[in-house]
Amino acid sequence: MQQNQTQTQNIVILISGRGSNMEAIVKSWQHQMFPQNTKIAAVISNNADAAGLNFAKQHNIATEVLSHKNFASRQEYDQSLIKIIDKYTPKLVVLAGFMRILSPEFVQHYQQRLMNIHPSLLPSLTGLHTHKRAIESGLKIHGCTVHFVTAELDAGPIIIQGAVPVLPNDNEDILAARVLKIEHKIYSKAIQLFLQGKINANSDSNNQNADEFLIAF
Ligand code: GAR
């Protein structure tokens, strides 16, 4: 896929809380890991108290808050969110700890340009409390996955995975911290590959250079 080098490739990042993945992506952008025409156009949150909003503001990135509490239905919220996101004409919408289930209409609207990071080696451990469940299941390897988003929760085409060991004395927090370090690496890598036109939601990444799609420590 050839990309137009002159037209800006806008990224919009959605967060709900801490925003450490968003921070890592912004730093990758500042360190020129993405094509030159890339811009992180906005960071949007459903939660006015999301700590990550401060980081975005300090880095002169536009921020917006749309609280879901003011909406009667998921569909109405998502339609308003679409209006805000589309002001920034995104090439890519990045879910970075955006803790909401998305309506099928929202997913359809951003089909093929919507990415998510999930703290497990999908398709294992979809849903919540993945680190606790990894320990309780006796897993020896755990990790994280960046994937394109489809209507089914945590189930779209996998772009990159990062693996870490589960060690004998791990608790949920220790394991989460080990996985998070890898999340920060693989999300930027997935975004880089997408903006370079090396992957899309229909391509089989596994047929390409394997080193680029698995990070193991
Ligand atoms: C990350 O661990 C991310 O994988 C997870 O939320 C955390 C957000 O942290 N996402 C999900 O569980 C989505 N199902 P952050 O706000 O510091 O990036």
mmCIF file of C-alpha atoms and ligand atoms in Angstrom:
data_model
loop_
_atom_site.group_PDB
_atom_site.id
_atom_site.type_symbol
_atom_site.label_atom_id
_atom_site.label_comp_id
_atom_site.label_asym_id
_atom_site.label_seq_id
_atom_site.Cartn_x
_atom_site.Cartn_y
_atom_site.Cartn_z
ATOM 1 C CA MET A 1 0.000 0.000 0.000
ATOM 2 C CA GLN A 2 1.508 3.335 -1.034
ATOM 3 C CA GLN A 3 0.980 6.202 1.330
ATOM 4 C CA ASN A 4 0.757 9.831 0.379
ATOM 5 C CA GLN A 5 3.807 11.422 2.015
ATOM 6 C CA THR A 6 2.490 14.959 1.766
ATOM 7 C CA GLN A 7 -0.902 14.543 3.424
ATOM 8 C CA THR A 8 -0.811 14.593 7.221
ATOM 9 C CA GLN A 9 -1.571 11.269 8.866
ATOM 10 C CA ASN A 10 -3.499 12.233 11.971
ATOM 11 C CA ILE A 11 -3.686 9.955 14.990
ATOM 12 C CA VAL A 12 -6.402 10.322 17.606
ATOM 13 C CA ILE A 13 -5.806 8.517 20.909
ATOM 14 C CA LEU A 14 -8.624 7.557 23.283
ATOM 15 C CA ILE A 15 -7.863 7.022 26.973
ATOM 16 C CA SER A 16 -9.806 6.519 30.186
ATOM 17 C CA GLY A 17 -7.161 6.827 32.899
ATOM 18 C CA ARG A 18 -3.430 6.796 33.498
ATOM 19 C CA GLY A 19 -2.539 7.011 29.809
ATOM 20 C CA SER A 20 0.920 5.444 29.973
ATOM 21 C CA ASN A 21 0.483 3.813 26.559
ATOM 22 C CA MET A 22 -0.547 7.172 25.123
ATOM 23 C CA GLU A 23 2.564 8.715 26.689
ATOM 24 C CA ALA A 24 4.782 6.074 25.129
ATOM 25 C CA ILE A 25 3.188 6.676 21.718
ATOM 26 C CA VAL A 26 3.633 10.450 22.005
ATOM 27 C CA LYS A 27 7.299 9.927 22.920
ATOM 28 C CA SER A 28 7.784 7.621 19.932
ATOM 29 C CA TRP A 29 6.278 10.331 17.733
ATOM 30 C CA GLN A 30 8.570 12.966 19.255
ATOM 31 C CA HIS A 31 11.540 10.654 18.612
ATOM 32 C CA GLN A 32 10.458 10.432 14.968
ATOM 33 C CA MET A 33 9.625 6.744 14.982
ATOM 34 C CA PHE A 34 6.633 7.413 12.715
ATOM 35 C CA PRO A 35 6.633 8.809 9.158
ATOM 36 C CA GLN A 36 7.382 12.544 9.015
ATOM 37 C CA ASN A 37 3.833 13.443 8.008
ATOM 38 C CA THR A 38 2.389 11.929 11.213
ATOM 39 C CA LYS A 39 0.651 14.101 13.778
ATOM 40 C CA ILE A 40 -0.886 13.158 17.113
ATOM 41 C CA ALA A 41 -3.889 15.372 16.608
ATOM 42 C CA ALA A 42 -5.868 14.783 19.802
ATOM 43 C CA VAL A 43 -6.190 12.807 23.008
ATOM 44 C CA ILE A 44 -9.810 12.219 23.976
ATOM 45 C CA SER A 45 -11.178 10.751 27.197
ATOM 46 C CA ASN A 46 -14.535 9.669 28.557
ATOM 47 C CA ASN A 47 -13.226 10.640 32.000
ATOM 48 C CA ALA A 48 -12.412 14.251 32.904
ATOM 49 C CA ASP A 49 -10.078 13.009 35.658
ATOM 50 C CA ALA A 50 -7.960 10.838 33.373
ATOM 51 C CA ALA A 51 -4.380 11.547 34.452
ATOM 52 C CA GLY A 52 -3.134 11.188 30.873
ATOM 53 C CA LEU A 53 -4.939 14.365 29.810
ATOM 54 C CA ASN A 54 -2.401 16.472 31.714
ATOM 55 C CA PHE A 55 0.510 14.876 29.897
ATOM 56 C CA ALA A 56 -1.168 15.556 26.531
ATOM 57 C CA LYS A 57 -1.814 19.187 27.435
ATOM 58 C CA GLN A 58 1.784 19.667 28.583
ATOM 59 C CA HIS A 59 2.874 18.405 25.167
ATOM 60 C CA ASN A 60 0.592 20.813 23.306
ATOM 61 C CA ILE A 61 -1.726 18.110 22.044
ATOM 62 C CA ALA A 62 -5.420 18.981 21.786
ATOM 63 C CA THR A 63 -7.518 17.270 24.450
ATOM 64 C CA GLU A 64 -11.237 16.640 24.655
ATOM 65 C CA VAL A 65 -13.472 15.059 27.282
ATOM 66 C CA LEU A 66 -16.823 13.466 26.549
ATOM 67 C CA SER A 67 -18.300 11.897 29.662
ATOM 68 C CA HIS A 68 -20.467 8.863 28.997
ATOM 69 C CA LYS A 69 -22.476 9.772 32.104
ATOM 70 C CA ASN A 70 -24.475 12.373 30.200
ATOM 71 C CA PHE A 71 -25.853 9.932 27.623
ATOM 72 C CA ALA A 72 -28.870 7.660 27.767
ATOM 73 C CA SER A 73 -27.454 4.959 25.489
ATOM 74 C CA ARG A 74 -24.143 3.599 24.209
ATOM 75 C CA GLN A 75 -25.220 4.408 20.641
ATOM 76 C CA GLU A 76 -25.880 8.075 21.437
ATOM 77 C CA TYR A 77 -22.568 8.419 23.244
ATOM 78 C CA ASP A 78 -20.650 6.784 20.437
ATOM 79 C CA GLN A 79 -22.289 8.995 17.809
ATOM 80 C CA SER A 80 -21.231 12.110 19.725
ATOM 81 C CA LEU A 81 -17.756 10.677 20.168
ATOM 82 C CA ILE A 82 -17.510 10.056 16.408
ATOM 83 C CA LYS A 83 -18.347 13.726 15.779
ATOM 84 C CA ILE A 84 -15.513 14.849 18.057
ATOM 85 C CA ILE A 85 -12.980 12.356 16.689
ATOM 86 C CA ASP A 86 -13.807 13.190 13.072
ATOM 87 C CA LYS A 87 -12.980 16.866 13.576
ATOM 88 C CA TYR A 88 -9.386 15.644 13.583
ATOM 89 C CA THR A 89 -9.742 13.600 10.337
ATOM 90 C CA PRO A 90 -7.908 10.564 11.723
ATOM 91 C CA LYS A 91 -5.948 8.164 9.603
ATOM 92 C CA LEU A 92 -5.828 6.001 12.730
ATOM 93 C CA VAL A 93 -7.796 5.878 15.990
ATOM 94 C CA VAL A 94 -5.833 4.326 18.842
ATOM 95 C CA LEU A 95 -7.560 2.857 21.889
ATOM 96 C CA ALA A 96 -5.072 3.110 24.734
ATOM 97 C CA GLY A 97 -6.777 1.933 27.898
ATOM 98 C CA PHE A 98 -10.144 3.264 26.689
ATOM 99 C CA MET A 99 -12.295 1.206 28.999
ATOM 100 C CA ARG A 100 -15.570 1.181 27.120
ATOM 101 C CA ILE A 101 -17.336 -1.384 25.009
ATOM 102 C CA LEU A 102 -17.840 0.123 21.574
ATOM 103 C CA SER A 103 -21.077 -0.013 19.618
ATOM 104 C CA PRO A 104 -21.028 -1.899 16.282
ATOM 105 C CA GLU A 105 -21.732 1.436 14.554
ATOM 106 C CA PHE A 106 -18.603 2.990 16.064
ATOM 107 C CA VAL A 107 -16.446 0.025 15.056
ATOM 108 C CA GLN A 108 -17.933 0.061 11.552
ATOM 109 C CA HIS A 109 -17.268 3.801 11.193
ATOM 110 C CA TYR A 110 -13.531 3.314 11.887
ATOM 111 C CA GLN A 111 -13.225 -0.069 10.223
ATOM 112 C CA GLN A 112 -9.594 -0.838 9.314
ATOM 113 C CA ARG A 113 -8.264 2.245 11.127
ATOM 114 C CA LEU A 114 -9.045 1.349 14.742
ATOM 115 C CA MET A 115 -6.422 -0.328 16.964
ATOM 116 C CA ASN A 116 -6.520 -1.580 20.530
ATOM 117 C CA ILE A 117 -4.023 -2.932 23.031
ATOM 118 C CA HIS A 118 -5.075 -5.745 25.317
ATOM 119 C CA PRO A 119 -3.045 -7.049 28.270
ATOM 120 C CA SER A 120 -2.938 -10.734 27.309
ATOM 121 C CA LEU A 121 -1.774 -12.990 24.533
ATOM 122 C CA LEU A 122 -5.049 -13.071 22.623
ATOM 123 C CA PRO A 123 -7.116 -15.074 21.965
ATOM 124 C CA SER A 124 -6.407 -16.170 25.555
ATOM 125 C CA LEU A 125 -7.783 -14.120 28.419
ATOM 126 C CA THR A 126 -10.163 -11.694 26.743
ATOM 127 C CA GLY A 127 -11.966 -9.282 29.076
ATOM 128 C CA LEU A 128 -10.806 -7.946 32.440
ATOM 129 C CA HIS A 129 -8.335 -8.941 35.207
ATOM 130 C CA THR A 130 -6.019 -10.668 32.751
ATOM 131 C CA HIS A 131 -2.914 -10.655 34.993
ATOM 132 C CA LYS A 132 -4.726 -12.202 37.948
ATOM 133 C CA ARG A 133 -6.253 -14.834 35.687
ATOM 134 C CA ALA A 134 -2.866 -15.592 34.090
ATOM 135 C CA ILE A 135 -1.382 -16.282 37.545
ATOM 136 C CA GLU A 136 -4.396 -18.289 38.718
ATOM 137 C CA SER A 137 -4.309 -20.431 35.566
ATOM 138 C CA GLY A 138 -0.666 -21.313 36.171
ATOM 139 C CA LEU A 139 0.471 -19.790 32.865
ATOM 140 C CA LYS A 140 4.242 -19.652 32.359
ATOM 141 C CA ILE A 141 4.020 -17.092 29.543
ATOM 142 C CA HIS A 142 1.794 -14.046 29.456
ATOM 143 C CA GLY A 143 1.862 -10.803 27.510
ATOM 144 C CA CYS A 144 0.001 -8.267 25.441
ATOM 145 C CA THR A 145 -1.505 -7.887 21.991
ATOM 146 C CA VAL A 146 -2.094 -5.011 19.603
ATOM 147 C CA HIS A 147 -4.939 -5.787 17.222
ATOM 148 C CA PHE A 148 -7.318 -4.166 14.788
ATOM 149 C CA VAL A 149 -10.748 -3.760 16.337
ATOM 150 C CA THR A 150 -13.749 -5.638 15.015
ATOM 151 C CA ALA A 151 -17.278 -5.889 16.402
ATOM 152 C CA GLU A 152 -16.371 -8.881 18.575
ATOM 153 C CA LEU A 153 -14.636 -7.917 21.855
ATOM 154 C CA ASP A 154 -10.829 -8.463 21.864
ATOM 155 C CA ALA A 155 -11.027 -10.535 18.702
ATOM 156 C CA GLY A 156 -9.840 -8.528 15.662
ATOM 157 C CA PRO A 157 -6.781 -9.355 13.521
ATOM 158 C CA ILE A 158 -3.615 -9.492 15.617
ATOM 159 C CA ILE A 159 -0.802 -7.104 14.610
ATOM 160 C CA ILE A 160 1.911 -7.647 17.238
ATOM 161 C CA GLN A 161 2.279 -9.585 20.460
ATOM 162 C CA GLY A 162 4.775 -9.204 23.283
ATOM 163 C CA ALA A 163 5.528 -12.059 25.661
ATOM 164 C CA VAL A 164 6.893 -12.101 29.209
ATOM 165 C CA PRO A 165 7.489 -14.926 31.696
ATOM 166 C CA VAL A 166 5.207 -15.455 34.674
ATOM 167 C CA LEU A 167 7.600 -15.931 37.598
ATOM 168 C CA PRO A 168 6.971 -17.950 40.769
ATOM 169 C CA ASN A 169 6.637 -14.986 43.128
ATOM 170 C CA ASP A 170 4.591 -12.779 40.841
ATOM 171 C CA ASN A 171 1.479 -11.058 42.060
ATOM 172 C CA GLU A 172 -0.970 -9.200 39.845
ATOM 173 C CA ASP A 173 0.837 -5.850 40.172
ATOM 174 C CA ILE A 174 4.321 -7.188 39.488
ATOM 175 C CA LEU A 175 3.123 -9.080 36.433
ATOM 176 C CA ALA A 176 1.101 -6.087 35.186
ATOM 177 C CA ALA A 177 4.198 -3.877 35.395
ATOM 178 C CA ARG A 178 6.270 -6.410 33.440
ATOM 179 C CA VAL A 179 3.619 -6.596 30.716
ATOM 180 C CA LEU A 180 3.131 -2.809 30.619
ATOM 181 C CA LYS A 181 6.787 -2.246 29.708
ATOM 182 C CA ILE A 182 6.244 -4.409 26.637
ATOM 183 C CA GLU A 183 2.920 -2.730 25.838
ATOM 184 C CA HIS A 184 4.800 0.539 25.527
ATOM 185 C CA LYS A 185 7.110 -0.984 22.915
ATOM 186 C CA ILE A 186 4.651 -2.934 20.787
ATOM 187 C CA TYR A 187 1.977 -0.249 20.454
ATOM 188 C CA SER A 188 4.378 2.216 18.839
ATOM 189 C CA LYS A 189 5.751 -0.537 16.611
ATOM 190 C CA ALA A 190 2.259 -1.479 15.408
ATOM 191 C CA ILE A 191 1.435 2.168 14.689
ATOM 192 C CA GLN A 192 4.717 2.580 12.823
ATOM 193 C CA LEU A 193 4.012 -0.432 10.611
ATOM 194 C CA PHE A 194 0.494 0.831 9.876
ATOM 195 C CA LEU A 195 1.561 4.381 9.017
ATOM 196 C CA GLN A 196 4.377 3.059 6.850
ATOM 197 C CA GLY A 197 1.729 1.153 4.908
ATOM 198 C CA LYS A 198 3.281 -2.198 5.800
ATOM 199 C CA ILE A 199 0.165 -3.679 7.370
ATOM 200 C CA ASN A 200 -3.570 -3.316 7.123
ATOM 201 C CA ALA A 201 -6.526 -5.050 8.696
ATOM 202 C CA ASN A 202 -6.747 -7.513 5.797
ATOM 203 C CA SER A 203 -3.110 -8.497 5.490
ATOM 204 C CA ASP A 204 -1.687 -11.602 7.123
ATOM 205 C CA SER A 205 1.138 -10.128 9.145
ATOM 206 C CA ASN A 206 2.537 -13.567 9.800
ATOM 207 C CA ASN A 207 3.639 -13.860 6.185
ATOM 208 C CA GLN A 208 5.975 -10.919 6.670
ATOM 209 C CA ASN A 209 9.147 -10.471 8.674
ATOM 210 C CA ALA A 210 8.476 -12.384 11.899
ATOM 211 C CA ASP A 211 10.915 -10.244 13.919
ATOM 212 C CA GLU A 212 8.587 -7.277 13.541
ATOM 213 C CA PHE A 213 5.501 -8.993 14.933
ATOM 214 C CA LEU A 214 6.662 -10.668 18.117
ATOM 215 C CA ILE A 215 8.652 -9.130 20.923
ATOM 216 C CA ALA A 216 9.726 -11.567 23.623
ATOM 217 C CA PHE A 217 11.745 -10.951 26.759
HETATM 218 C C1 GAR B 1 -3.198 -1.185 29.729
HETATM 219 O O1 GAR B 1 -2.625 -2.230 30.449
HETATM 220 C C2 GAR B 1 -4.028 -1.720 28.585
HETATM 221 O O2 GAR B 1 -3.493 -2.874 28.011
HETATM 222 C C3 GAR B 1 -5.338 -2.022 29.274
HETATM 223 O O3 GAR B 1 -5.523 -0.949 30.162
HETATM 224 C C4 GAR B 1 -4.248 -0.464 30.578
HETATM 225 C C5 GAR B 1 -4.233 1.025 30.350
HETATM 226 O O4 GAR B 1 -3.069 1.588 30.891
HETATM 227 N N1 GAR B 1 -6.401 -2.145 28.336
HETATM 228 C C6 GAR B 1 -7.413 -2.994 28.476
HETATM 229 O O5 GAR B 1 -7.515 -3.741 29.428
HETATM 230 C C7 GAR B 1 -8.412 -2.965 27.353
HETATM 231 N N2 GAR B 1 -9.243 -4.123 27.397
HETATM 232 P P1 GAR B 1 -2.610 3.025 30.459
HETATM 233 O O6 GAR B 1 -3.802 3.955 30.685
HETATM 234 O O7 GAR B 1 -1.491 3.360 31.398
HETATM 235 O O8 GAR B 1 -2.195 2.989 29.032
#
